[in-house]
Amino acid sequence: MKTINKDVIIVGGGPAGLAAALELYKQGIKDILILERETELGGILKQCIHDGFGLTRFKESYTGPEYAEKFIEKVKLLKIPYRTGSMVLSVSDEREVKVASREGLVLYRAKTVIMAMGCREKTRGALAIPGERPAGIYTAGVAQAYINLHNKMIGKNVIVLGSGDIGLIMARRLTLEGANVVAVFEIQPYPSGLNRNIEQCLNDYNIPLYLSHTVTNIHGKSRLKGVTVSKVDNEFQPIKGTEKYYETDTLVLSVGLIPENELSLSASVKLDLRTNGALVDTYFQTSVEGIFSVGNALHVHDLVDFVSLEAEKAALSVKRYLEQGQLPECDIVIKTDENIIYTVPQRLNKHDAGDLSFRVRKPMKNALLKVVQSGRLIYEESFKTIVPAEMKKIKLPRNVLEISEAVEVSLEC
Amino acid sequence: MYDVIIIGAGVVGSAIARELSRYQLKIGVLEKNLDVCNEGSGRNSAVIHGGFAYDPGSNKAKFCVEGCLGFKELAEELDIPFRQTGKVLVGNTEEDYQHLLKTIETGRVNGSIGLRMLDKEELANMLPSVIGEFAMYSPLSGIVDPFIYTIALAENATTNGVDYFFNQEVTSISRNSAHMHTIQTTKEVFETKWVINCAGLNCVAISEMLGIAGYEIGFTKGDYIVLDNKVGSLLPMPVYPVPSRTYMGIHVTPTIDGNVTVGPNANNVEDKSNYGVSKIHMDQLAEDAITLWPHIHKKDYIRNYAGIQPTWIDKEGLIKDYVIEVNDKYANVVNLIGIESPALTSAVPIARHVVGLISEKEDLKKNLEFNPSRKGIVKFSDQPDTVKASLIEKNPDYGEIVCRCEMVSKAEILEAIHNPLGVDTMLGIKYRTRAMMGRCQGGYCQMKIAAMIEEEKDKHVTELMHGRQNSNLFTGKVK
């Protein structure tokens, strides 16, 4: 097997990987290689032909492919090395990256690895939705790929389960392609997707959204014939007597995304059970030295803009690591209260705490976020409204943490 | 004009097809589904049984022990994934203990080998994560991939001249005065001398079409949960509770690919084609099995499935023996009734027995060109790096990984699309390669595979099928 040394191997040529590569190059780190399993760079953006990308970062609205192209063009212009059609088979904790492609098997020995594999969709099996298993059940991303990339129409009468953003986008897309989208059902008492998507994808097309409802049975032996939908109680248990049968030939699932970290696990990277992404520190370094994690592989973002920004930031840490051979210690642990699902990073550096991303468990109004260390308030910020669909970010001031004690992050009304 | 038509392309039908292809016969297999192994043969625990659970002298005991003892050789001949893992029945009470001692004795009489008791310490050493006071250990039991096993039998039969017909449900059978049969299917008419009824759940309907009345079966459904292969390493062998006389109990079983299945329960059902799994049943399975093995967590669920067996019990509720009958009143018919577990283990011995019954009536001449061995699709992901590298060098399609979870290459998928049986459904490709079987369940690769079938088989998008008849994936092209 051919062995090649590299300063940086970037696993994944989606928005995170591309942004990290460009920033590294800008910083003078040029011994980089992006490894992409698809035949083109761009990741999931390739199939997101709707617009609304880039509003935060570029102050302009682009389609997914347009947003990706802004990065891909530069990568090509600067001749930043990348290999498409290259599947990473494994990454070791010694940062050996084994890759298969049509050209053969190659082992890269990297000083640093950036994990930017993105995420995958939760499936019917993972939710354990009961019922028969006919054709006609697609996750929203699969439906999107079939329609936008493969020119295949998936059905005529559609029900969407889950109000995640891709599900909402697909409700509109299917309507525009002539399908009848009967309704969107959401098990939570609030939508999972962004407000603007509820407006632009459902309300503008008169597609009803039923909250606190879920699919409790699936019918059909060959192609889907119908689904039973039930109301659920506060504990998400179906309420007897509320069952309603809907005739439908297509069920689209938009029920959550899971960071893809099989390769991180192969490298013994420790994961956070709350995010399903790597546990990282202020510098986006994982529990394994020299291995960094960014983008949706780290935690699921709702806007690609933040993916790019996060990856650029991580690139600066990678540069620092390459120059100094190590990064400052991050021994401050973060504890969260019951209103906060998670924070990223999960460990902080004393002098250089920086950005903290987090998500809330339930919608809250006039909420006050407090960061406390050893009883001392070090930061607070108030939020008018805050919803689980939206990832929030705060910026901790430099040198505010004086000791290595844990910090507590809490949110109250 | 056929010498023999076999109805049903499950594991038993396919084993009989292969055994008969050792002789100079024109053989056809009729199957209502679009592939082999679509019903009971693939919907079970995928365990090769040791043969200790059946009454001495019964067909089940005889065929199961014979099948178990010969399985390693069969697996090598057909190049199928089989692992002799051993298996335990775990008990806690004095009653359990006595039952297991009796089971060992039954096994000895049946000819099963190596059965013995494990005390608590031995059990803990062998299976640290299993909860129980003691266990019975059966070293010859094992696990198999039931799909590849049935596919291998069928492919080998085809190579040796057997014709498979899919999407052909038998609608009527008539017999003339010379005891020749005419079989009408949903598509064609077949003329044959012999008819072998291997219709599994539909055995009674076919039996009645053949004029043999008097059989009655019900249907018992068993549900299963499939767990992520992350927990697979915690379960080196199938772990069963102490069975009752009528039901083997909910068990946990490693699959040949490293997942774990939890199940089955047993519920009488009317609809023999509804394989849906209900939430209550899934919850019950987990609740029950967790007392044997504690690593069952919702976050590791990747799928669920159900199997349906014929309810083949007598008035006392005791499970009846296989019926394999040849009767002069109904000449040129082999009628198989109540073929349920352990049919996966027993298929080849059953097939040999059927050939024996036919040879009493026919002068069978050896097929000198018969080739017993079959080669499966080489799994790229299982190979050491040196072999991986040389595979890519010889055929770059091996370097193009299509399924990311199971790391299945384009070369394997192309080989599966061009399988000897001509099956081209998505499920057909899944069972042959494991693509779409992993934790993302085809989220990444199914689009590519659909496009490959479309191109390789020159199909219109509306002709692409998920698995069953009329399971169309697409309504057309996007405008």
XYZ file of N, CA and C in Angstrom, chain B residues 287-403:
351
model
N -38.268 -5.788 26.790
C -38.497 -5.979 28.215
C -38.173 -7.414 28.646
N -38.573 -8.343 27.804
C -38.376 -9.753 28.105
C -36.903 -10.148 27.965
N -36.304 -9.763 26.849
C -34.950 -10.241 26.547
C -33.890 -9.593 27.428
N -34.207 -8.431 27.966
C -33.226 -7.716 28.768
C -32.928 -8.485 30.068
N -33.820 -9.402 30.436
C -33.557 -10.224 31.614
C -32.512 -11.298 31.330
N -32.247 -11.556 30.034
C -31.214 -12.514 29.657
C -29.893 -11.819 29.358
N -30.034 -10.659 28.719
C -28.855 -9.957 28.189
C -29.137 -8.469 28.271
N -28.372 -7.708 29.046
C -28.785 -6.348 29.406
C -28.496 -5.256 28.374
N -27.949 -5.609 27.209
C -27.478 -4.539 26.306
C -28.491 -4.133 25.234
N -29.765 -4.102 25.593
C -30.784 -3.736 24.604
C -31.251 -2.315 24.882
N -30.843 -1.396 24.004
C -31.198 0.011 24.188
C -31.810 0.557 22.915
N -32.819 1.407 23.095
C -33.542 1.966 21.942
C -32.619 2.658 20.950
N -31.577 3.296 21.445
C -30.710 4.045 20.532
C -29.984 3.112 19.548
N -29.945 1.845 19.850
C -29.264 0.898 18.966
C -30.220 0.175 18.008
N -31.516 0.478 18.076
C -32.455 -0.152 17.139
C -32.142 0.347 15.735
N -31.947 -0.569 14.781
C -31.818 -0.062 13.418
C -32.947 -0.558 12.525
N -33.679 -1.563 12.980
C -34.735 -2.097 12.134
C -35.566 -3.064 12.955
N -36.716 -3.454 12.406
C -37.458 -4.549 13.014
C -38.024 -5.382 11.885
N -38.376 -6.620 12.158
C -38.987 -7.456 11.131
C -39.811 -8.528 11.811
N -40.628 -9.202 11.017
C -41.429 -10.282 11.570
C -41.350 -11.478 10.641
N -41.566 -12.648 11.210
C -41.674 -13.857 10.417
C -42.980 -14.542 10.770
N -43.513 -15.309 9.826
C -44.734 -16.053 10.110
C -44.475 -17.526 9.810
N -44.812 -18.364 10.782
C -44.643 -19.809 10.624
C -46.026 -20.439 10.572
N -46.131 -21.599 9.930
C -47.394 -22.310 10.066
C -47.579 -22.733 11.523
N -48.785 -22.586 12.072
C -49.056 -23.095 13.419
C -49.389 -24.561 13.244
N -48.423 -25.377 13.535
C -48.551 -26.796 13.206
C -48.562 -27.574 14.530
N -49.721 -27.503 15.214
C -49.809 -28.112 16.543
C -51.005 -29.042 16.647
N -50.893 -29.973 17.575
C -52.008 -30.897 17.766
C -52.989 -30.321 18.787
N -53.982 -31.158 19.161
C -55.039 -30.651 20.041
C -54.521 -30.218 21.405
N -53.413 -30.842 21.855
C -52.867 -30.465 23.161
C -51.967 -29.226 23.053
N -51.830 -28.725 21.860
C -50.973 -27.558 21.683
C -49.518 -27.926 21.446
N -49.221 -29.217 21.300
C -47.839 -29.628 21.069
C -47.522 -29.547 19.575
N -46.274 -29.143 19.292
C -45.883 -28.940 17.897
C -45.809 -30.295 17.178
N -46.409 -30.377 16.006
C -46.427 -31.628 15.240
C -45.170 -31.752 14.382
N -44.974 -32.960 13.873
C -43.785 -33.253 13.072
C -44.027 -32.843 11.609
N -42.925 -32.709 10.867
C -43.041 -32.453 9.429
C -43.799 -33.600 8.755
N -44.649 -33.259 7.796
C -45.257 -34.275 6.937
C -44.586 -34.196 5.570
N -44.017 -35.299 5.126
C -43.438 -35.354 3.772
C -44.003 -36.614 3.138
N -45.029 -36.460 2.307
C -45.754 -37.650 1.885
C -45.746 -37.875 0.380
N -45.640 -39.160 0.044
C -45.834 -39.630 -1.327
C -46.909 -40.691 -1.223
N -47.948 -40.547 -2.046
C -49.115 -41.399 -1.862
C -49.555 -41.907 -3.227
N -49.751 -43.238 -3.364
C -50.099 -43.802 -4.673
C -51.414 -43.250 -5.203
N -52.262 -42.829 -4.273
C -53.550 -42.259 -4.687
C -53.345 -40.949 -5.449
N -52.294 -40.266 -5.078
C -51.973 -38.999 -5.761
C -50.576 -39.160 -6.350
N -50.496 -39.907 -7.423
C -49.182 -40.273 -7.948
C -48.411 -39.044 -8.415
N -47.089 -39.153 -8.358
C -46.174 -38.114 -8.852
C -46.296 -36.789 -8.093
N -46.620 -36.908 -6.826
C -46.682 -35.716 -5.979
C -45.863 -35.967 -4.716
N -45.036 -34.996 -4.339
C -44.461 -35.012 -2.991
C -45.059 -33.809 -2.263
N -45.738 -34.108 -1.176
C -46.479 -33.078 -0.466
C -45.772 -32.782 0.861
N -45.322 -31.549 1.054
C -44.639 -31.180 2.298
C -45.536 -30.230 3.096
N -45.903 -30.668 4.302
C -46.833 -29.888 5.127
C -46.188 -29.582 6.487
N -46.409 -28.353 6.940
C -45.942 -27.978 8.287
C -44.439 -27.841 8.379
N -43.823 -27.407 7.300
C -42.366 -27.258 7.312
C -42.027 -25.897 7.928
N -41.688 -25.947 9.187
C -41.331 -24.723 9.919
C -39.976 -24.959 10.560
N -39.643 -24.162 11.575
C -38.367 -24.369 12.261
C -38.248 -25.836 12.688
N -37.123 -26.472 12.557
C -35.795 -26.028 12.117
C -35.544 -26.289 10.628
N -36.340 -25.698 9.752
C -36.219 -25.983 8.318
C -34.914 -25.459 7.728
N -34.391 -24.347 8.278
C -33.130 -23.806 7.761
C -32.021 -24.855 7.934
N -31.999 -25.481 9.111
C -30.998 -26.510 9.390
C -31.282 -27.779 8.590
N -32.574 -28.087 8.436
C -32.966 -29.394 7.904
C -33.124 -29.437 6.386
N -33.015 -28.284 5.715
C -33.407 -28.208 4.299
C -32.735 -29.267 3.426
N -31.427 -29.400 3.545
C -30.728 -30.331 2.651
C -31.078 -31.792 2.977
N -31.092 -32.194 4.271
C -31.569 -33.557 4.572
C -33.010 -33.795 4.112
N -33.879 -32.808 4.240
C -35.242 -32.954 3.723
C -35.177 -33.203 2.218
N -34.337 -32.417 1.539
C -34.209 -32.547 0.083
C -33.722 -33.939 -0.305
N -32.725 -34.439 0.448
C -32.221 -35.796 0.151
C -33.329 -36.823 0.336
N -34.106 -36.624 1.382
C -35.218 -37.537 1.662
C -36.235 -37.512 0.513
N -36.539 -36.307 0.024
C -37.497 -36.167 -1.085
C -36.961 -36.866 -2.326
N -35.659 -36.673 -2.602
C -35.059 -37.344 -3.762
C -35.187 -38.859 -3.590
N -34.971 -39.330 -2.368
C -35.105 -40.760 -2.076
C -36.513 -41.259 -2.381
N -37.502 -40.469 -1.985
C -38.895 -40.871 -2.233
C -39.170 -40.950 -3.736
N -38.649 -39.984 -4.492
C -38.870 -39.991 -5.947
C -38.141 -41.163 -6.589
N -36.941 -41.454 -6.059
C -36.140 -42.521 -6.685
C -36.785 -43.900 -6.491
N -37.703 -44.001 -5.528
C -38.424 -45.271 -5.385
C -39.389 -45.483 -6.545
N -39.780 -44.374 -7.208
C -40.757 -44.464 -8.312
C -40.100 -44.274 -9.678
N -38.961 -43.592 -9.670
C -38.319 -43.246 -10.938
C -36.917 -43.826 -10.974
N -36.470 -44.143 -12.168
C -35.097 -44.590 -12.322
C -34.230 -43.354 -12.584
N -33.695 -42.773 -11.516
C -32.946 -41.516 -11.661
C -31.540 -41.781 -12.181
N -31.187 -41.046 -13.241
C -29.829 -41.198 -13.800
C -28.983 -40.015 -13.372
N -27.767 -40.286 -12.948
C -26.868 -39.231 -12.468
C -26.582 -38.191 -13.547
N -26.600 -36.928 -13.152
C -26.174 -35.835 -14.024
C -24.664 -35.721 -13.875
N -23.933 -36.207 -14.877
C -22.477 -36.291 -14.743
C -21.827 -34.915 -14.745
N -22.548 -33.928 -15.209
C -21.976 -32.574 -15.236
C -22.266 -31.798 -13.953
N -22.960 -32.433 -13.007
C -23.323 -31.713 -11.781
C -22.087 -31.161 -11.078
N -22.142 -29.893 -10.744
C -21.053 -29.256 -10.008
C -21.598 -28.736 -8.684
N -21.153 -29.318 -7.579
C -21.758 -28.946 -6.290
C -21.287 -27.604 -5.755
N -20.224 -27.046 -6.323
C -19.697 -25.851 -5.666
C -20.154 -24.578 -6.373
N -20.285 -23.569 -5.554
C -20.753 -22.270 -6.011
C -19.888 -21.232 -5.339
N -19.578 -20.158 -6.076
C -18.756 -19.082 -5.507
C -19.632 -17.858 -5.266
N -19.534 -17.295 -4.082
C -20.311 -16.099 -3.767
C -19.590 -14.834 -4.222
N -20.233 -13.716 -3.999
C -19.635 -12.425 -4.332
C -18.547 -12.119 -3.300
N -17.354 -11.810 -3.771
C -16.256 -11.498 -2.844
C -16.576 -10.199 -2.120
N -16.501 -10.235 -0.778
C -16.782 -9.023 0.001
C -15.511 -8.219 0.176
N -15.464 -7.101 -0.494
C -14.285 -6.229 -0.450
C -13.905 -5.875 0.980
N -14.916 -5.509 1.785
C -14.623 -4.993 3.128
C -14.016 -6.051 4.051
N -14.237 -7.327 3.743
C -13.696 -8.399 4.600
C -12.240 -8.734 4.293
N -11.719 -8.210 3.200
C -10.394 -8.649 2.750
C -9.280 -7.891 3.467
N -8.141 -8.550 3.664
C -6.977 -7.812 4.188
C -6.515 -6.784 3.141
N -5.772 -5.784 3.615
C -5.386 -4.672 2.732
C -4.696 -5.121 1.450
N -3.841 -6.119 1.555
C -3.113 -6.546 0.359
C -4.084 -7.068 -0.696
N -5.094 -7.826 -0.234
C -6.077 -8.360 -1.180
C -6.940 -7.217 -1.725
N -7.319 -6.279 -0.828
C -8.086 -5.109 -1.280
C -7.339 -4.410 -2.415
N -6.051 -4.167 -2.185
C -5.256 -3.442 -3.185
C -5.219 -4.205 -4.507
N -5.045 -5.514 -4.427
C -4.938 -6.251 -5.690
C -6.296 -6.376 -6.384
N -7.382 -6.412 -5.591
C -8.715 -6.419 -6.209
C -8.932 -5.134 -7.013
N -8.548 -3.992 -6.417
C -8.739 -2.708 -7.116
C -7.871 -2.656 -8.370
N -6.667 -3.202 -8.228
C -5.757 -3.180 -9.377
C -6.343 -3.952 -10.550
N -6.952 -5.099 -10.225
C -7.544 -5.921 -11.289
C -8.833 -5.313 -11.813
N -9.631 -4.740 -10.910
C -10.915 -4.170 -11.305
C -11.187 -2.915 -10.472
N -10.965 -1.736 -11.057
C -11.093 -0.473 -10.304
C -12.470 -0.287 -9.667
N -13.491 -1.004 -10.141
C -14.816 -0.889 -9.521
C -14.792 -1.275 -8.042
N -13.799 -2.082 -7.640
C -13.678 -2.415 -6.213
C -13.270 -1.206 -5.392
N -12.635 -0.242 -6.032
C -12.183 0.951 -5.310
C -13.268 2.004 -5.166
N -14.400 1.755 -5.818
C -15.495 2.720 -5.748
C -16.506 2.205 -4.719
N -16.466 2.789 -3.525
C -17.338 2.309 -2.453
C -18.705 2.975 -2.608
N -19.740 2.174 -2.763
C -21.095 2.699 -2.976
C -21.841 2.799 -1.646
N -21.816 1.722 -0.853
C -22.510 1.713 0.444
C -21.496 2.027 1.526
